[in-house]
XYZ file of C-alpha atoms in Angstrom:
549
model
C 0.000 0.000 0.000
C 2.860 2.402 0.827
C 4.472 1.802 -2.564
C 1.196 2.555 -4.364
C 0.753 5.798 -2.452
C 4.319 6.878 -3.190
C 3.747 6.148 -6.888
C 0.468 8.122 -6.833
C 2.015 11.117 -5.058
C 4.978 11.140 -7.443
C 2.618 11.010 -10.441
C 0.539 13.894 -9.035
C 3.636 16.003 -8.388
C 4.883 15.279 -11.911
C 1.438 15.665 -13.407
C 2.422 18.213 -16.031
C 5.329 16.074 -17.192
C 3.102 12.984 -17.324
C 0.472 14.841 -19.360
C 3.060 16.038 -21.870
C 4.598 12.576 -22.159
C 1.152 11.033 -22.662
C 0.253 13.594 -25.347
C 3.573 12.971 -27.107
C 2.950 9.222 -26.968
C -0.490 9.610 -28.566
C 0.871 11.835 -31.300
C 3.760 9.444 -31.920
C 1.328 6.540 -32.250
C -0.868 8.484 -34.687
C 2.217 9.629 -36.651
C 3.506 6.049 -36.959
C 0.118 4.716 -38.056
C -0.263 7.516 -40.628
C 3.224 6.918 -42.035
C 2.479 3.225 -42.464
C -0.732 4.044 -44.325
C 1.062 6.592 -46.537
C 3.580 3.881 -47.370
C 0.714 1.712 -48.661
C -0.340 4.444 -51.096
C -2.887 6.501 -49.137
C -2.751 10.267 -49.280
C -1.560 12.097 -46.111
C -5.064 13.425 -45.332
C -6.654 10.007 -45.769
C -3.879 8.402 -43.714
C -4.334 10.830 -40.826
C -8.123 10.455 -40.875
C -7.885 6.668 -40.925
C -5.319 6.713 -38.088
C -7.622 8.832 -35.973
C -10.605 6.580 -36.740
C -8.537 3.530 -35.848
C -7.289 5.074 -32.613
C -10.692 6.301 -31.506
C -11.780 9.357 -29.506
C -8.581 10.976 -28.237
C -10.379 12.915 -25.476
C -12.122 9.755 -24.257
C -8.829 7.882 -24.187
C -7.298 10.672 -22.109
C -10.209 10.588 -19.653
C -9.991 6.795 -19.280
C -6.236 7.005 -18.779
C -6.616 9.721 -16.134
C -9.141 7.500 -14.353
C -6.550 4.715 -14.378
C -3.943 7.122 -13.001
C -6.395 8.024 -10.228
C -6.413 11.809 -10.454
C -9.573 12.549 -12.344
C -11.137 13.702 -9.075
C -8.374 16.307 -8.821
C -9.405 17.715 -12.192
C -13.042 17.728 -11.146
C -12.293 19.528 -7.883
C -10.114 22.091 -9.662
C -12.857 22.660 -12.236
C -15.499 23.076 -9.516
C -13.321 25.571 -7.646
C -12.667 27.614 -10.801
C -16.369 27.685 -11.675
C -17.270 28.638 -8.083
C -14.737 31.465 -7.908
C -15.910 32.783 -11.275
C -19.556 32.637 -10.154
C -18.829 34.321 -6.803
C -16.934 37.178 -8.431
C -20.055 37.973 -10.441
C -21.961 38.709 -7.203
C -19.452 40.692 -5.098
C -21.921 41.974 -2.494
C -23.201 38.490 -1.744
C -19.636 37.136 -1.578
C -18.324 39.890 0.729
C -21.279 39.627 3.130
C -20.986 35.830 3.293
C -17.211 35.858 3.869
C -17.392 38.579 6.548
C -20.282 36.833 8.324
C -18.489 33.491 8.453
C -15.082 35.059 9.134
C -16.234 36.959 12.233
C -18.190 33.990 13.588
C -15.257 31.617 13.014
C -12.800 34.039 14.634
C -15.011 34.560 17.693
C -15.606 30.845 18.190
C -11.935 30.012 17.618
C -10.757 32.616 20.153
C -13.090 31.261 22.831
C -12.194 27.622 22.131
C -8.488 28.494 22.010
C -8.765 30.151 25.432
C -10.544 27.099 26.839
C -7.898 24.904 25.240
C -5.065 26.792 26.926
C -6.873 26.819 30.285
C -8.192 23.253 30.442
C -7.338 20.981 27.508
C -3.766 21.622 26.443
C -1.201 19.318 28.004
C 1.750 20.944 29.722
C 4.979 20.776 27.758
C 6.726 18.764 30.454
C 8.320 15.305 30.369
C 5.634 12.617 30.725
C 2.998 15.228 31.589
C 0.257 12.569 31.763
C 1.760 11.333 35.056
C 1.455 14.754 36.712
C -1.378 15.807 39.011
C -2.126 18.417 41.648
C -3.433 18.008 45.188
C -5.845 20.478 46.788
C -7.581 20.749 50.109
C -11.367 20.368 49.898
C -13.630 21.589 52.687
C -16.278 18.939 53.384
C -18.998 21.450 54.253
C -18.574 23.954 51.422
C -16.731 21.862 48.818
C -14.363 24.764 48.104
C -10.801 24.078 46.986
C -7.861 25.625 48.784
C -4.121 25.355 49.134
C -2.525 23.237 51.859
C -0.193 23.673 54.816
C 3.440 22.631 55.080
C 2.643 19.827 57.595
C 0.156 18.458 55.065
C 2.847 18.477 52.372
C 5.338 16.731 54.641
C 2.816 14.067 55.669
C 1.944 13.395 52.028
C 5.636 13.334 51.049
C 6.485 10.794 53.760
C 3.543 8.498 52.901
C 3.956 8.610 49.127
C 7.494 7.281 48.874
C 7.689 4.751 46.044
C 4.192 5.619 44.753
C 4.559 9.219 43.622
C 6.792 12.215 44.124
C 5.277 15.397 45.470
C 6.450 19.008 45.463
C 5.182 22.237 47.025
C 5.134 25.803 45.738
C 3.878 28.995 47.333
C 3.931 32.593 46.110
C 4.662 35.919 47.718
C 5.533 39.313 46.221
C 8.900 40.695 47.240
C 11.424 43.338 46.110
C 14.486 42.218 44.159
C 17.540 44.461 44.333
C 20.381 43.834 41.892
C 22.430 46.320 39.860
C 19.396 48.170 38.531
C 16.568 49.836 40.411
C 14.565 47.709 42.856
C 11.714 45.816 41.225
C 8.663 44.049 42.666
C 8.548 40.394 41.627
C 6.695 37.209 42.462
C 8.856 34.842 44.520
C 8.116 31.135 44.352
C 8.844 29.316 47.603
C 9.371 25.707 46.524
C 10.357 22.413 48.064
C 13.601 20.784 47.013
C 11.584 18.216 45.040
C 9.911 20.836 42.843
C 12.237 20.771 39.834
C 12.906 16.978 39.944
C 9.173 16.181 40.128
C 8.359 18.423 37.171
C 11.407 17.230 35.218
C 12.827 20.719 34.606
C 16.499 21.230 33.783
C 18.399 24.441 34.283
C 19.111 26.682 31.305
C 22.401 27.593 32.933
C 23.756 26.619 36.329
C 21.581 24.298 38.392
C 18.105 24.105 39.856
C 17.091 23.717 43.494
C 17.562 20.231 44.961
C 16.359 18.425 48.109
C 19.714 19.314 49.735
C 18.717 23.005 49.550
C 15.579 22.239 51.562
C 16.986 20.497 54.634
C 18.105 23.019 57.238
C 15.847 26.060 57.796
C 17.615 29.310 56.969
C 20.836 27.659 55.820
C 20.465 27.757 52.028
C 20.077 31.328 50.755
C 20.102 30.438 47.058
C 17.821 31.557 44.222
C 16.996 30.359 40.706
C 15.865 32.990 38.204
C 13.304 32.517 35.462
C 14.476 33.052 31.911
C 12.267 36.142 31.657
C 13.864 37.840 34.673
C 17.321 36.762 33.482
C 16.727 38.502 30.133
C 14.935 41.587 31.473
C 17.080 42.409 34.512
C 20.422 40.679 33.870
C 20.726 41.025 30.070
C 20.915 37.208 29.731
C 24.479 37.362 31.013
C 25.940 33.994 32.034
C 28.056 35.781 34.657
C 24.926 36.081 36.783
C 25.816 32.713 38.370
C 27.342 33.197 41.794
C 26.185 36.809 42.098
C 24.496 38.007 45.251
C 21.114 39.694 45.016
C 18.840 41.075 47.685
C 15.281 39.883 48.156
C 14.013 42.468 50.595
C 16.851 42.621 53.164
C 18.089 39.032 52.729
C 21.041 38.266 50.442
C 20.717 35.277 48.084
C 23.206 33.691 45.706
C 22.068 33.050 42.126
C 22.758 29.383 41.337
C 20.831 28.921 38.087
C 18.313 29.995 35.474
C 15.364 27.868 34.352
C 12.181 28.134 32.305
C 8.878 28.436 34.141
C 7.368 24.927 33.983
C 3.741 25.790 34.808
C 2.362 27.954 31.988
C -0.247 29.996 33.838
C -0.617 33.365 35.476
C -1.751 31.693 38.700
C 1.538 29.786 39.149
C 4.157 31.750 37.259
C 6.765 33.174 39.687
C 9.702 35.288 38.594
C 12.256 33.416 40.702
C 12.435 30.500 43.126
C 13.933 30.089 46.594
C 13.978 26.969 48.825
C 11.117 26.294 51.235
C 13.686 26.238 54.039
C 14.114 30.035 53.629
C 10.472 30.910 54.225
C 11.035 32.204 57.770
C 13.649 34.641 56.416
C 11.291 35.687 53.634
C 8.278 36.014 55.976
C 9.708 36.614 59.462
C 7.492 35.359 62.259
C 4.964 33.689 59.937
C 5.749 30.179 61.246
C 4.338 28.720 58.026
C 6.491 25.595 58.304
C 4.632 24.494 61.454
C 1.067 25.794 61.137
C -1.351 23.006 60.245
C -4.155 25.343 59.198
C -2.186 27.591 56.864
C -3.118 27.520 53.186
C 0.036 28.652 51.476
C 1.352 25.790 49.350
C 0.102 24.283 46.101
C 1.090 20.643 45.650
C 2.208 18.969 42.424
C 2.765 15.222 42.140
C 4.165 12.748 39.621
C 3.072 9.110 39.608
C 5.676 6.377 39.534
C 5.726 4.094 36.499
C 3.407 1.432 37.970
C 1.352 3.676 40.295
C -2.275 4.709 39.791
C -4.388 7.740 40.635
C -6.475 5.582 42.981
C -3.365 4.861 45.054
C -2.574 8.572 45.183
C -6.115 9.333 46.414
C -5.871 6.679 49.119
C -2.554 8.087 50.364
C -4.079 11.577 50.324
C -6.928 10.413 52.564
C -4.475 8.946 55.069
C -2.351 12.105 55.051
C -5.400 14.319 55.662
C -6.500 12.173 58.607
C -2.987 12.218 60.087
C -2.699 16.013 59.874
C -6.149 16.615 61.360
C -5.479 14.180 64.171
C -2.280 15.984 65.216
C -2.016 18.617 67.886
C -3.070 22.029 66.622
C -3.464 25.170 68.692
C -6.142 26.393 66.270
C -8.236 23.386 65.202
C -10.155 23.545 61.968
C -13.805 24.551 62.075
C -14.857 21.755 59.733
C -13.228 18.564 58.443
C -11.455 18.516 55.104
C -9.874 16.061 52.719
C -7.276 16.031 49.956
C -8.400 15.798 46.323
C -6.174 14.531 43.507
C -6.936 16.622 40.411
C -5.593 16.934 36.843
C -2.488 19.076 36.526
C -4.325 21.503 34.232
C -6.277 22.736 37.253
C -3.171 24.770 38.093
C -3.772 26.964 35.050
C -6.675 28.642 36.851
C -6.275 29.831 40.424
C -8.267 27.669 42.851
C -10.418 30.451 44.415
C -11.801 31.530 41.036
C -11.741 28.198 39.199
C -15.464 27.507 39.520
C -16.507 31.030 38.515
C -14.124 31.035 35.548
C -15.367 27.624 34.404
C -19.012 28.705 34.582
C -18.300 31.932 32.725
C -16.419 30.142 29.943
C -19.222 27.574 29.644
C -21.707 30.409 29.063
C -19.390 32.093 26.541
C -18.768 28.830 24.660
C -22.510 28.164 24.453
C -23.183 31.660 23.147
C -20.383 31.598 20.584
C -21.546 28.237 19.233
C -25.029 29.693 18.969
C -23.526 32.708 17.217
C -21.783 30.344 14.776
C -25.083 28.551 14.127
C -26.827 31.867 13.513
C -24.058 32.957 11.135
C -24.326 29.682 9.218
C -28.087 30.183 9.082
C -27.547 33.648 7.628
C -25.224 32.261 4.979
C -27.733 29.490 4.178
C -30.428 32.119 3.645
C -28.071 34.118 1.432
C -27.354 31.047 -0.674
C -31.063 30.199 -0.872
C -31.811 33.743 -2.062
C -28.997 33.509 -4.568
C -30.272 30.112 -5.687
C -33.682 31.601 -6.388
C -31.972 34.229 -8.518
C -30.034 31.477 -10.341
C -33.044 29.174 -10.734
C -33.130 29.565 -14.531
C -29.386 28.879 -14.842
C -29.596 25.736 -12.688
C -32.699 24.551 -14.536
C -30.964 24.952 -17.900
C -27.978 22.996 -16.580
C -30.366 20.249 -15.485
C -32.051 20.173 -18.928
C -28.609 19.906 -20.565
C -27.915 16.753 -18.575
C -26.429 17.856 -15.270
C -27.736 15.610 -12.522
C -28.791 16.611 -9.022
C -25.462 15.488 -7.575
C -23.541 17.583 -10.087
C -25.631 20.691 -9.332
C -25.366 20.107 -5.594
C -21.610 19.712 -5.946
C -21.397 23.127 -7.611
C -23.263 24.719 -4.703
C -21.109 22.864 -2.157
C -17.933 24.030 -3.874
C -19.160 27.635 -3.643
C -19.850 27.139 0.066
C -16.387 25.677 0.619
C -14.730 28.566 -1.223
C -16.638 31.071 0.946
C -15.738 29.114 4.107
C -12.060 28.979 3.088
C -11.905 32.742 2.595
C -13.843 33.173 5.862
C -11.223 31.066 7.674
C -8.441 33.219 6.209
C -10.288 36.329 7.411
C -10.677 34.695 10.844
C -6.928 34.114 11.038
C -6.283 37.739 10.135
C -8.695 39.009 12.815
C -7.743 36.437 15.492
C -5.179 38.732 17.144
C -7.659 41.629 17.300
C -10.601 39.505 18.473
C -8.776 37.936 21.420
C -8.405 41.154 23.510
C -12.199 41.477 23.534
C -12.430 38.248 25.531
C -9.467 39.293 27.668
C -11.329 42.453 28.696
C -13.724 40.390 30.833
C -12.650 40.408 34.502
C -13.835 36.799 34.828
C -10.906 35.590 32.680
C -8.266 37.963 34.058
C -6.318 35.029 35.574
C -6.137 33.100 32.291
C -3.166 33.119 29.944
C -4.500 34.147 26.532
C -2.844 32.963 23.359
C -1.450 36.331 22.291
C -1.388 35.174 18.666
C -1.937 32.194 16.399
C -0.025 29.014 17.187
C -0.410 25.566 15.671
C -3.251 24.522 17.974
C -5.087 27.824 17.473
C -4.659 27.419 13.717
C -6.064 23.892 13.972
C -9.036 25.134 15.984
C -9.758 27.842 13.404
C -9.824 25.330 10.552
C -11.896 22.844 12.585
C -14.444 25.556 13.340
C -14.388 26.540 9.667
C -15.007 22.909 8.704
C -17.922 22.806 11.153
C -19.330 26.013 9.681
C -19.020 24.581 6.183
C -20.713 21.346 7.237
C -23.593 23.204 8.897
C -24.064 25.417 5.851
C -24.018 22.456 3.471
C -26.534 20.586 5.641
C -28.760 23.649 5.683
C -28.657 23.909 1.905
C -29.223 20.176 1.435
C -32.611 20.483 3.151
C -33.856 22.736 0.393
C -31.980 22.099 -2.810
C -32.464 22.114 -6.555
C -35.820 20.911 -7.779
C -35.676 17.602 -9.598
C -38.197 19.030 -12.061
C -36.268 21.455 -14.259
C -39.462 22.676 -15.908
C -40.840 23.485 -12.454
C -37.685 25.432 -11.732
C -38.112 27.341 -14.990
C -41.696 28.139 -14.087
C -40.540 29.291 -10.636
C -37.910 31.520 -12.238
C -40.571 32.939 -14.594
C -42.832 34.085 -11.752
C -44.796 31.015 -10.643
C -44.832 30.310 -6.904
C -44.492 27.126 -4.901
C -46.461 27.765 -1.726
C -45.100 24.825 0.286
C -41.479 25.517 -0.500
C -41.776 29.255 0.109
C -43.643 28.557 3.358
C -40.764 26.363 4.568
C -38.254 29.049 3.636
C -40.308 31.689 5.466
C -40.369 29.462 8.550
C -36.582 29.094 8.337
C -36.178 32.859 8.003
C -38.372 33.568 11.046
C -36.589 30.960 13.192
C -33.151 32.176 12.172
C -33.976 35.839 12.738
C -35.431 34.981 16.153
C -32.309 33.072 17.152
C -30.099 35.917 15.965
C -32.061 38.436 18.017
C -31.848 36.285 21.158
C -28.099 35.835 20.717
C -27.466 39.516 20.046
C -29.468 40.559 23.110
C -27.739 37.943 25.278
C -24.258 38.920 24.131
C -25.088 42.590 24.650
C -26.245 41.870 28.209
C -23.092 39.809 28.815
C -20.811 42.599 27.629
C -22.771 45.156 29.648
C -22.560 42.995 32.783
C -18.812 42.598 32.348
C -18.327 46.329 31.845
C -20.493 47.055 34.890
C -18.497 44.609 37.026
C -15.226 46.148 35.869
C -16.526 49.664 36.583
C -17.674 49.002 40.169
C -15.980 51.592 42.388
C -13.395 50.046 44.713
C -13.937 52.771 47.291
C -10.672 54.615 46.759
C -8.616 56.235 44.027
C -6.726 53.345 42.479
C -4.019 55.372 40.720
C -0.509 56.081 42.057
C -0.909 53.753 45.033
C 1.935 52.176 47.006
C 1.002 48.588 47.922
C 2.477 46.933 51.023
C 2.047 43.500 52.554
C 1.980 42.911 56.315
C 2.641 39.413 57.668
C 1.720 39.138 61.317
C 3.625 36.716 63.555
C 1.838 33.426 64.173
């Protein structure tokens, strides 16, 4: 099978050469036959005529040969596309309206689906990402997700040996002082297992290791993200071994690494060991408090381990922590939930609200796509009524229903293709509209078209084309060409026009509902963003106060 496909592809790529060689072969055959007949005494004209009669219909032979080569369908598709483009250029207003309608609907749907893809579907670009998961604390009474305490992390780490590795990360904003002016950055406080569990290697230098996380306050080392390394240290390799200040504490730069968790919720600018948390937050006592909710946990299953085993170990760890001595016991029991790693792309406190908002937006954009396809169907039906005489004459000349339907489908596909190109061009300008909603402020938007976004655009375009074709197939060319001619001449078909009127009313109603709903959604988002915070929010100095435990 592979050899046949390679032969077919090579023949298609060398199609022009093959056609010329085939034409030369036919002419050589006719020339040889004519020369033999001339040698027997026939005149040149008689010889050529007899050779042609003997050979048969040259055009038919070419068609049969192309069928044997297997690329006749390529010729048919090319012919359909040329005819469709020529027909669409004759009606520029119809073509422009159809392309703009589909282009905007495809772009809107693709932007929303691309955002959902980045927030929930796309796998992290980490080694063996399918083995990664996150652990969150779940309150039994409210069901809300939260971060966990350091004793919870340590209990889970001790119980999970041999089943999965677990790492902890917390965030706090602090001031970095190097050669340039002080800058406020997000500091990731991580366990020594963080980089090994995620499988991240250093760009230069080294990452943090479990040895950096043994003795509290003894390992004042820091790993920079590549972004901070470029922005504040000019990507200079001499940064290794330099001392920088994080607030008043000096740290030694030991490495640079890429941020492994692609999300705004868990995207620090630099990392320090968990053992330095008391120096970073003096008096917080976060290493001992059982009720603190500072750390996010990330785990990686061993080769033969299962998620069920991880959940069972999480239950035991939660019971052990809650059973321990605690000067401030919890108000309600809680448990540990093992969740997909993609949950880290949306911050836990707003995950439910963000999910609900995106579900509403996805539903509305799909409805918007359906309404747009309905509009295009109505445009094609109106255009078909205007072309009724042309289609009827084609039918009388021998074109079958399938052939006529194929012409209409090819026009739809050409319009959809140009609509997809328009969607790609407007993708970058459509995305900020979604980003303006405060409900998705924590999400990482695409910022442009990547391979997955491009795939989503073309999949949505294919869906739009399919919906449009299905809509047209419900009311297509009459099988009675004389009836079509009568319709084009002024006669009416009450049943057919009644069905079209019903379709128009339903489509217009759906469009109105969607437009009103989207207007209310935009207005609600603008109202939420414009709610006064109770103070002038410009030129404000923000400070954080951490009280002793």
